[in-house]
Short mmCIF file of C-alpha atoms in Angstrom, two decimals:
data_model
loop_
_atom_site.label_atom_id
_atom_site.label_comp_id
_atom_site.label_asym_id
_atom_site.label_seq_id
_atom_site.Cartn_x
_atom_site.Cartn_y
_atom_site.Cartn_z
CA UNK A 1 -61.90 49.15 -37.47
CA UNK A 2 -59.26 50.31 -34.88
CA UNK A 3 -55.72 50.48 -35.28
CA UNK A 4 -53.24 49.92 -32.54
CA UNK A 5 -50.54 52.26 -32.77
CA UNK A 6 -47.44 51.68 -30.59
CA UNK A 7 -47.65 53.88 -27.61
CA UNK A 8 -44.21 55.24 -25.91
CA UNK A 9 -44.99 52.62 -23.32
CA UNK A 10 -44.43 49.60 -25.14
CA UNK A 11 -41.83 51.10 -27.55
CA UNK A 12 -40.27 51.37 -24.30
CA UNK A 13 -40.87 47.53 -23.27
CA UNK A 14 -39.06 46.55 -26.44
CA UNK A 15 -35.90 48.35 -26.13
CA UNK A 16 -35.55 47.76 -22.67
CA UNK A 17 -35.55 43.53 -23.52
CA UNK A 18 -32.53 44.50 -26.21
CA UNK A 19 -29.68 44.98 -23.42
CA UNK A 20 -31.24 41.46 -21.03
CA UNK A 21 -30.63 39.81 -23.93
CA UNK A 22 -27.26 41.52 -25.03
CA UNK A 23 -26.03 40.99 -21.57
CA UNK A 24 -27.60 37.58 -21.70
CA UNK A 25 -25.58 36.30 -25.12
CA UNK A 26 -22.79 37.55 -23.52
CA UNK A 27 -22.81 35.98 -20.48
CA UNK A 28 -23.09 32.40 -22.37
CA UNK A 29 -20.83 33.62 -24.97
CA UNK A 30 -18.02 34.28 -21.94
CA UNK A 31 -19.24 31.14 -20.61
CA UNK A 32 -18.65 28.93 -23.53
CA UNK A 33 -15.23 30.46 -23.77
CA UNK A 34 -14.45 29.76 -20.67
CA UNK A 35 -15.97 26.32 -20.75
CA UNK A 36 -13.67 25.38 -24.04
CA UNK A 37 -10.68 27.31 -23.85
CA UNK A 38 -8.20 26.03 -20.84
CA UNK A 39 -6.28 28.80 -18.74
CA UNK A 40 -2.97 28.49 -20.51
CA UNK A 41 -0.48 26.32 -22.37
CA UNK A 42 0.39 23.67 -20.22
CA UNK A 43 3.15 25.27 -18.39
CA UNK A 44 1.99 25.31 -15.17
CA UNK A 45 1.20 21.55 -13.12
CA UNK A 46 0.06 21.64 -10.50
CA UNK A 47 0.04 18.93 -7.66
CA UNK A 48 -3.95 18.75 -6.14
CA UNK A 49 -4.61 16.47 -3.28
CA UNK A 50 -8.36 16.48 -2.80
CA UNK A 51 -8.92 14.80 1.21
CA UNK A 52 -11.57 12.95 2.29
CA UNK A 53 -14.35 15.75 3.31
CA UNK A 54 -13.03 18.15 1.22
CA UNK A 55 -15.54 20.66 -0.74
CA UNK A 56 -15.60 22.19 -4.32
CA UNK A 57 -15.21 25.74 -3.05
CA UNK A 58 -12.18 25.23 -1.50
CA UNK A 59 -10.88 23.01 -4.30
CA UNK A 60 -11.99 25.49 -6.40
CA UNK A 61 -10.33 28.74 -5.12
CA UNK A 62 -7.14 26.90 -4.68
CA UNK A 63 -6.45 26.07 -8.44
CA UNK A 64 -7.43 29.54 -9.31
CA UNK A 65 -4.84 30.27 -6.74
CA UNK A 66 -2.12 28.26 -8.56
CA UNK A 67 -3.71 29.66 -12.24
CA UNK A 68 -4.78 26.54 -13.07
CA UNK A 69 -8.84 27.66 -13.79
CA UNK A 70 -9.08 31.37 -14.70
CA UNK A 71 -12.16 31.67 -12.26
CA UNK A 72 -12.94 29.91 -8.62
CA UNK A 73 -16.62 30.87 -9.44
CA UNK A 74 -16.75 29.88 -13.27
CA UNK A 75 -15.29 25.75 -12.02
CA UNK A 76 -18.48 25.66 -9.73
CA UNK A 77 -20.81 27.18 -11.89
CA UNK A 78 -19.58 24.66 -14.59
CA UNK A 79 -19.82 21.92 -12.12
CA UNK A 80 -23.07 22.91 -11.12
CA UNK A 81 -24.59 23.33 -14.63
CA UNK A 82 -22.55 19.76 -15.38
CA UNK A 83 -23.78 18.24 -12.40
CA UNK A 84 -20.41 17.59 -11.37
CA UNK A 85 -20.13 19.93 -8.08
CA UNK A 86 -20.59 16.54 -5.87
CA UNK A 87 -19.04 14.01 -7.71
CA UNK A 88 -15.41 15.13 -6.63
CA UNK A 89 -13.58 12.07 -5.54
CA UNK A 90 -10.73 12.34 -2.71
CA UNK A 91 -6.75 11.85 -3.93
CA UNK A 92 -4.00 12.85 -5.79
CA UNK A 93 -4.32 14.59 -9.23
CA UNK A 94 -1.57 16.26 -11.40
CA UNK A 95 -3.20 19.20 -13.60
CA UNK A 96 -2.06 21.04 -16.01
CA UNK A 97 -3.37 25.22 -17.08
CA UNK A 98 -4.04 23.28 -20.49
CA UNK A 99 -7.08 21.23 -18.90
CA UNK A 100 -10.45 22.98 -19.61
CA UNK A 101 -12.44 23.20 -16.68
CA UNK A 102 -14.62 20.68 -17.78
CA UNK A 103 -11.44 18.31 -18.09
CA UNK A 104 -10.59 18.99 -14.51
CA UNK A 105 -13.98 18.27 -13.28
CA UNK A 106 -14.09 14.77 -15.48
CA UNK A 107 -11.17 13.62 -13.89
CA UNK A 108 -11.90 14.29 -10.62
CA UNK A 109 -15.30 12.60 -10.56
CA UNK A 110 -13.89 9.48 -12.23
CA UNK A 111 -11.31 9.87 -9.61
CA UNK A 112 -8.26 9.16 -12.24
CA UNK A 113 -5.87 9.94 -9.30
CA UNK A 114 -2.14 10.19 -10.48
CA UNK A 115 -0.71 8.18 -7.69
CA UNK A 116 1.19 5.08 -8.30
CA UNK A 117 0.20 1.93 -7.16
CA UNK A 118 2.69 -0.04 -4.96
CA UNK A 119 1.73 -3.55 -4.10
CA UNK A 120 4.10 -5.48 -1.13
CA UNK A 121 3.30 -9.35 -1.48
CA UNK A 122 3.29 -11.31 1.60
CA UNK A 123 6.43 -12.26 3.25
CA UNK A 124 8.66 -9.70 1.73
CA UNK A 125 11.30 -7.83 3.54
CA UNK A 126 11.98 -4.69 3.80
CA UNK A 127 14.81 -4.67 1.96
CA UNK A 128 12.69 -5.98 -0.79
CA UNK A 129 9.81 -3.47 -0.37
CA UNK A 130 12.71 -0.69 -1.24
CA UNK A 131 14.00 -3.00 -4.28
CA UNK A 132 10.42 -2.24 -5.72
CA UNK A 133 10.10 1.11 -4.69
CA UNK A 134 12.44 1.90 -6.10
CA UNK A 135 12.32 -0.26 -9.92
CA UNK A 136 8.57 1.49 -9.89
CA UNK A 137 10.50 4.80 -9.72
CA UNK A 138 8.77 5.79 -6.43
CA UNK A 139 11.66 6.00 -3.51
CA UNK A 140 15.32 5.36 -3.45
CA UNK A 141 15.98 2.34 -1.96
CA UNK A 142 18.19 3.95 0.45
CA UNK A 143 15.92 6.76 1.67
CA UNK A 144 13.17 4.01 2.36
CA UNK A 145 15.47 1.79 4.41
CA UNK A 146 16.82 5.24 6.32
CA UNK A 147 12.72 5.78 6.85
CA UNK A 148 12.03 2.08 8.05
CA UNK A 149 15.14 2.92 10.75
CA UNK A 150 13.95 5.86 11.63
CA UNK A 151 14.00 6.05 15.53
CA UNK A 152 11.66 8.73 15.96
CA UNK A 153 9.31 7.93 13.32
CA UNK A 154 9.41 3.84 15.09
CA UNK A 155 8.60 5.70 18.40
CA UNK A 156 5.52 7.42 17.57
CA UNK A 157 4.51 4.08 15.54
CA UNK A 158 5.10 2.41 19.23
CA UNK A 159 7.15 -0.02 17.49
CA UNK A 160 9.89 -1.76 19.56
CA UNK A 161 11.90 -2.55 17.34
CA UNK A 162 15.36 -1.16 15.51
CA UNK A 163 13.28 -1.36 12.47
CA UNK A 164 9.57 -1.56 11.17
CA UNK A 165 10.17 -4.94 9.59
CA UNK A 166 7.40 -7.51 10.21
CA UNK A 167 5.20 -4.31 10.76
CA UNK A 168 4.77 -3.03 6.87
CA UNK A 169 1.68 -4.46 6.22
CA UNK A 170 1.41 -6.45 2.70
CA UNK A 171 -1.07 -5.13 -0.15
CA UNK A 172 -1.55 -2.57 -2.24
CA UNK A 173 -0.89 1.07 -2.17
CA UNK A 174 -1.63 4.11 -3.91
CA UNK A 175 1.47 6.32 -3.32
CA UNK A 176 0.79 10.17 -4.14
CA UNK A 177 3.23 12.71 -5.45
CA UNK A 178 3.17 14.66 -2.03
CA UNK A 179 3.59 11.19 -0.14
CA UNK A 180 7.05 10.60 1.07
CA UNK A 181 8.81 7.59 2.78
CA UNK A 182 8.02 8.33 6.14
CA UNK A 183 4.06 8.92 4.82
CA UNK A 184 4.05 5.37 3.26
CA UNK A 185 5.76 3.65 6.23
CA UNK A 186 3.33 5.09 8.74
CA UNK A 187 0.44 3.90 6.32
CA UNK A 188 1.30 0.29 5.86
CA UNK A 189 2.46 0.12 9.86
CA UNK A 190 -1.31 1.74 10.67
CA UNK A 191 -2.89 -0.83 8.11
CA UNK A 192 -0.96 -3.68 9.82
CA UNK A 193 -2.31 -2.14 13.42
CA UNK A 194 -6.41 -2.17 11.71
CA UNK A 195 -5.78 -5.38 10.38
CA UNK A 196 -4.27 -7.04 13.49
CA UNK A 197 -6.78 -5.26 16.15
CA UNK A 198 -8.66 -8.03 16.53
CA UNK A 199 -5.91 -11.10 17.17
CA UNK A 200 -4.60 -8.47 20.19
CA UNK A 201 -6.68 -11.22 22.70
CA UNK A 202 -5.02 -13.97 21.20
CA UNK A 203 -1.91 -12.30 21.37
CA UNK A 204 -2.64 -12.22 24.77
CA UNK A 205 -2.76 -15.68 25.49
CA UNK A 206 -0.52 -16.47 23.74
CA UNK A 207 2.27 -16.51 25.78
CA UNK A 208 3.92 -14.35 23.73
CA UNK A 209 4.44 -10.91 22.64
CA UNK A 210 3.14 -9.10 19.88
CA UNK A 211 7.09 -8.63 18.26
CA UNK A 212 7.52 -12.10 19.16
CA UNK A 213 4.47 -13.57 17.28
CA UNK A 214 5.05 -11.36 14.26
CA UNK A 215 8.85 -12.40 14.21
CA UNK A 216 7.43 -15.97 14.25
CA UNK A 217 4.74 -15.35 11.55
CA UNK A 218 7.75 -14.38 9.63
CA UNK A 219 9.47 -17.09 9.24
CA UNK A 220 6.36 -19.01 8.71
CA UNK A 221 5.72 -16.88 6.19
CA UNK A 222 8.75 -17.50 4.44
CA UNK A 223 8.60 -21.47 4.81
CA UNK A 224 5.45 -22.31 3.57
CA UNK A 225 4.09 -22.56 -0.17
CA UNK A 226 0.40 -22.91 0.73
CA UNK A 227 -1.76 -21.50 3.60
CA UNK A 228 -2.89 -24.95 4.56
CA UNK A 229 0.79 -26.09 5.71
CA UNK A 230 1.09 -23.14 7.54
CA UNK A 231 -0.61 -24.31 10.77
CA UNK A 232 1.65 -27.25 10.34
CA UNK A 233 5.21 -25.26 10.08
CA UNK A 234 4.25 -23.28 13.04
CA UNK A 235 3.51 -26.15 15.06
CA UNK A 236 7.25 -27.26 14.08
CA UNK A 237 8.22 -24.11 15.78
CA UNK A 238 5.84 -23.98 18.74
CA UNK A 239 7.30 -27.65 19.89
CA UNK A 240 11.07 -26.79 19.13
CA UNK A 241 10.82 -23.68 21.42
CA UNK A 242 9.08 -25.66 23.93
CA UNK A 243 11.84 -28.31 24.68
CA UNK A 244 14.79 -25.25 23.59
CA UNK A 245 15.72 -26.76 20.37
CA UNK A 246 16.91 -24.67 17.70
CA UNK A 247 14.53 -23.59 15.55
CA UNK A 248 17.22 -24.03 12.65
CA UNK A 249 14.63 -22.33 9.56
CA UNK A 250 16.52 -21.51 6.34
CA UNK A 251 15.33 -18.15 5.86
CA UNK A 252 16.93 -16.75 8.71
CA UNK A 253 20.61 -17.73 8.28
CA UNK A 254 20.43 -15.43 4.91
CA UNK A 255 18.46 -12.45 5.78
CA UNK A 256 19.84 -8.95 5.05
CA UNK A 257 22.10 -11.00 2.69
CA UNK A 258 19.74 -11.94 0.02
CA UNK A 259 16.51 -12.88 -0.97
CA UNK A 260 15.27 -16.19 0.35
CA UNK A 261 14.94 -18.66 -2.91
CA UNK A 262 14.48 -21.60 -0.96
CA UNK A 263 17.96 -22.82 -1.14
CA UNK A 264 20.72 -22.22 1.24
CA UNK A 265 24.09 -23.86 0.87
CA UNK A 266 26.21 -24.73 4.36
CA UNK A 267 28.03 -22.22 4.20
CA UNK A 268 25.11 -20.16 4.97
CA UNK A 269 23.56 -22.26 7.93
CA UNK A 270 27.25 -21.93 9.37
CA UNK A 271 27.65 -17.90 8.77
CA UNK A 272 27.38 -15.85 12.49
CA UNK A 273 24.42 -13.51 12.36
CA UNK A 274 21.85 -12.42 15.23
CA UNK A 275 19.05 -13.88 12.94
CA UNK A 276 20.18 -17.35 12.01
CA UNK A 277 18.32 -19.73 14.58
CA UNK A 278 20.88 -22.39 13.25
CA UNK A 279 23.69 -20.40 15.11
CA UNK A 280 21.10 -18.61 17.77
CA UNK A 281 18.43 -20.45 20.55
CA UNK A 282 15.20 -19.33 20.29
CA UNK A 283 13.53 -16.79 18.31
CA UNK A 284 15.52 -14.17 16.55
CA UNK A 285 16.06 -10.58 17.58
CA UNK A 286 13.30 -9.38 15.02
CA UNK A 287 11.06 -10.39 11.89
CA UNK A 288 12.60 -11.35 8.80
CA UNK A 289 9.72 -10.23 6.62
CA UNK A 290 6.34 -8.99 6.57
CA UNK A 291 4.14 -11.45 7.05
CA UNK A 292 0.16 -11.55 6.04
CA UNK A 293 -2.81 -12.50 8.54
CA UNK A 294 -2.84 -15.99 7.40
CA UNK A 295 0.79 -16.35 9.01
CA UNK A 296 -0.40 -14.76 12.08
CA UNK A 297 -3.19 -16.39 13.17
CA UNK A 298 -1.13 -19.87 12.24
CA UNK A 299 1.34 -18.78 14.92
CA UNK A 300 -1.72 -18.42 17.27
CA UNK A 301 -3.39 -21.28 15.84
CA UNK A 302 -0.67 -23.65 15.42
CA UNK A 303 -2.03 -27.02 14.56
CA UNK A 304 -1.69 -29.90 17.44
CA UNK A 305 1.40 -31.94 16.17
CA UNK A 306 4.41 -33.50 17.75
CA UNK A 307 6.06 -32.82 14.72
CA UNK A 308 9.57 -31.82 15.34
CA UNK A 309 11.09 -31.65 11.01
CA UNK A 310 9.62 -30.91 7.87
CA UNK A 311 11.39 -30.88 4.60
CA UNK A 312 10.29 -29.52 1.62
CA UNK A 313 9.76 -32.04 -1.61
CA UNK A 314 10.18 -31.51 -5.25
CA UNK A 315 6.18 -29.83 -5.50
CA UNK A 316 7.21 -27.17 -2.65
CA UNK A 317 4.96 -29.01 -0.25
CA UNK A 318 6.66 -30.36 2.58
CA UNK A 319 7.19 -33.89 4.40
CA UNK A 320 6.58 -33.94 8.44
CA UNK A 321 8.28 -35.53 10.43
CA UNK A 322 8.81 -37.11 14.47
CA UNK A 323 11.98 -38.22 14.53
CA UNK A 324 15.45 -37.44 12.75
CA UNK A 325 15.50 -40.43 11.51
CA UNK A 326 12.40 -39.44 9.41
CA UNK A 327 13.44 -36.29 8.34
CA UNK A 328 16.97 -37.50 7.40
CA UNK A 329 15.00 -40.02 4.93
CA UNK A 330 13.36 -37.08 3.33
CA UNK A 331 16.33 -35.24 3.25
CA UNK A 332 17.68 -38.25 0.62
CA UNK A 333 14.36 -38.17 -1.02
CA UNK A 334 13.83 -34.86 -2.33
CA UNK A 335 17.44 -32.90 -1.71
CA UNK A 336 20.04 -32.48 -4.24
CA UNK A 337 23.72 -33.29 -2.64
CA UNK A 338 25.30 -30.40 -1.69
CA UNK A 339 22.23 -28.09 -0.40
CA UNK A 340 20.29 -28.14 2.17
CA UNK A 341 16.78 -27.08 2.78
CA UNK A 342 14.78 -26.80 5.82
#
């Protein structure tokens, strides 16, 4: 019977296998500590904007950069190993050196972005739009408005107007913490050019401008309760402009005074202002809110009326009228003494 002895050779094979697998348990052992333990305290934030197109790498080397990850190469390599190194999603995130890698990774692939939502409904002014801006703790009121009357931010927005009101599209934005006013002003003003690209031909024939139809849109905007009257309240307006009557709408005697509540008193029809059509002919200089695409297209689809009044009753719908003597009987029906409303 033979005996196999262990030659140098293989005593040889053995002990070289001892330092792979030394190395090897340390390598997972640094890995795991890396993996759990975050790069510090929670001192350091850091502000990451991720853009569209952008890759882990760079993403990586910059938080090492700012201390946030103790290693560019250990964030991919946990991404990798997590499958997480193409889930990244682009926009704003707010870390912290007391995120774990893996923590950092999470969050970017469920793209929990730190940026606030800011929502403008339809038909609010500017001077609104800064009112919640500023109650949501994003902007000063005042540094919006100075942004909306910025000349030389209004110039490269080709906007022809003292102001971009009528021109800050309404819906809902995600405002990062490296966006400023001037950032959000250009993005609702480009989001109001993509939405409106396609009416340009109608614009067109129109007859009038694009300023002018958004300035109208704007105060039908501001009249109407319901989409379906729309068509209707901008045929009131297409038919007083055509024989020069004044267009005498409510919301224009008190803008840039207050908020429109649907009730103006006389002495508000009777104050001086460029923008009250019950003072001014025709259109006035400018919008008096930012009106949605419904408003639009009713100003280039105005229904086919000779309606020359409307009054609005007690349900917020409104009677529509030919004559005065029509309106004026509405005007006892559903108005209080005292007020008037358009």
């Amino acid at each position: 019977m033979l005996v196999r002895t262990s030659g140098p050779l293989t005593l040889l094979r053995r002990f070289w296998h001892w330092p792979v697998r030394i190395a090897a348990a340390a390598f997972l052992l640094w890995y795991l500590f890396l993996l759990i333990m975050p790069a510090g305290n929670g001192q350091r934030v850091y502000g990451l904007t991720v853009p569209k197109g952008a890759g882990l790498g760079s993403v990586a080397e910059e938080l090492a950069q700012q201390k946030i990850v103790r290693s560019a190469l250990h964030l991919r390599l946990v991404a990798r190993l997590r499958g997480l190194d193409r889930a990244m999603q682009v926009g704003d995130y707010r870390l912290t050196d007391a995120m774990t890698p893996t923590q950092i990774l999470e969050k970017m692939a469920r793209g929990e972005t730190d940026a606030r939502r800011f929502t403008l409904p339809e038909g609010y002014s500017m001077f609104q739009a800064a009112e919640l801006l500023e109650r949501a703790g994003i902007f000063k009121k005042d540094s919006f408005l100075v942004a909306c009357r910025d000349t030389t931010l209004l110039s490269s927005l080709a906007i022809p107007a003292p102001s971009a009101e009528g021109y800050l599209f309404p819906g809902t934005y995600l405002v990062g913490f490296h966006t400023d006013e001037r950032a959000l002003v250009t993005e609702m003003v480009r989001e109001f050019r993509f939405r409106t690209a396609s009416l340009l031909p109608l614009v067109d024939q129109s007859g009038f401008d694009l300023h002018q139809v958004v300035t109208l849109a704007s105060m039908v905007e501001r009249e109407a309760v319901s989409i379906e009257e729309m068509p209707l309240i901008a045929s009131v307006f297409h038919n007083r402009l055509r024989i020069g009557m004044p267009l005498q709408s409510d919301p224009t005697a008190i803008y840039g005074i207050r908020t429109f509540g649907g009730t103006v008193t006389r002495s508000d029809v009777q104050r001086t202002s460029p923008y009250n059509t019950y003072r001014i002919k025709g259109l006035p200089p400018g919008p008096i809110g930012n009106p949605g695409l419904e408003a639009i297209r009713s100003v280039l689809h105005p229904a086919a009326t000779d309606y020359y009044y409307f009054v609005a009753r007690k349900d917020g719908t409104h009677q529509f009228s030919r004559t005065l003597q029509e309106h004026n009987q509405g005007v006892q029906r559903f108005l209080r003494k005292g007020k008037k409303r358009k």
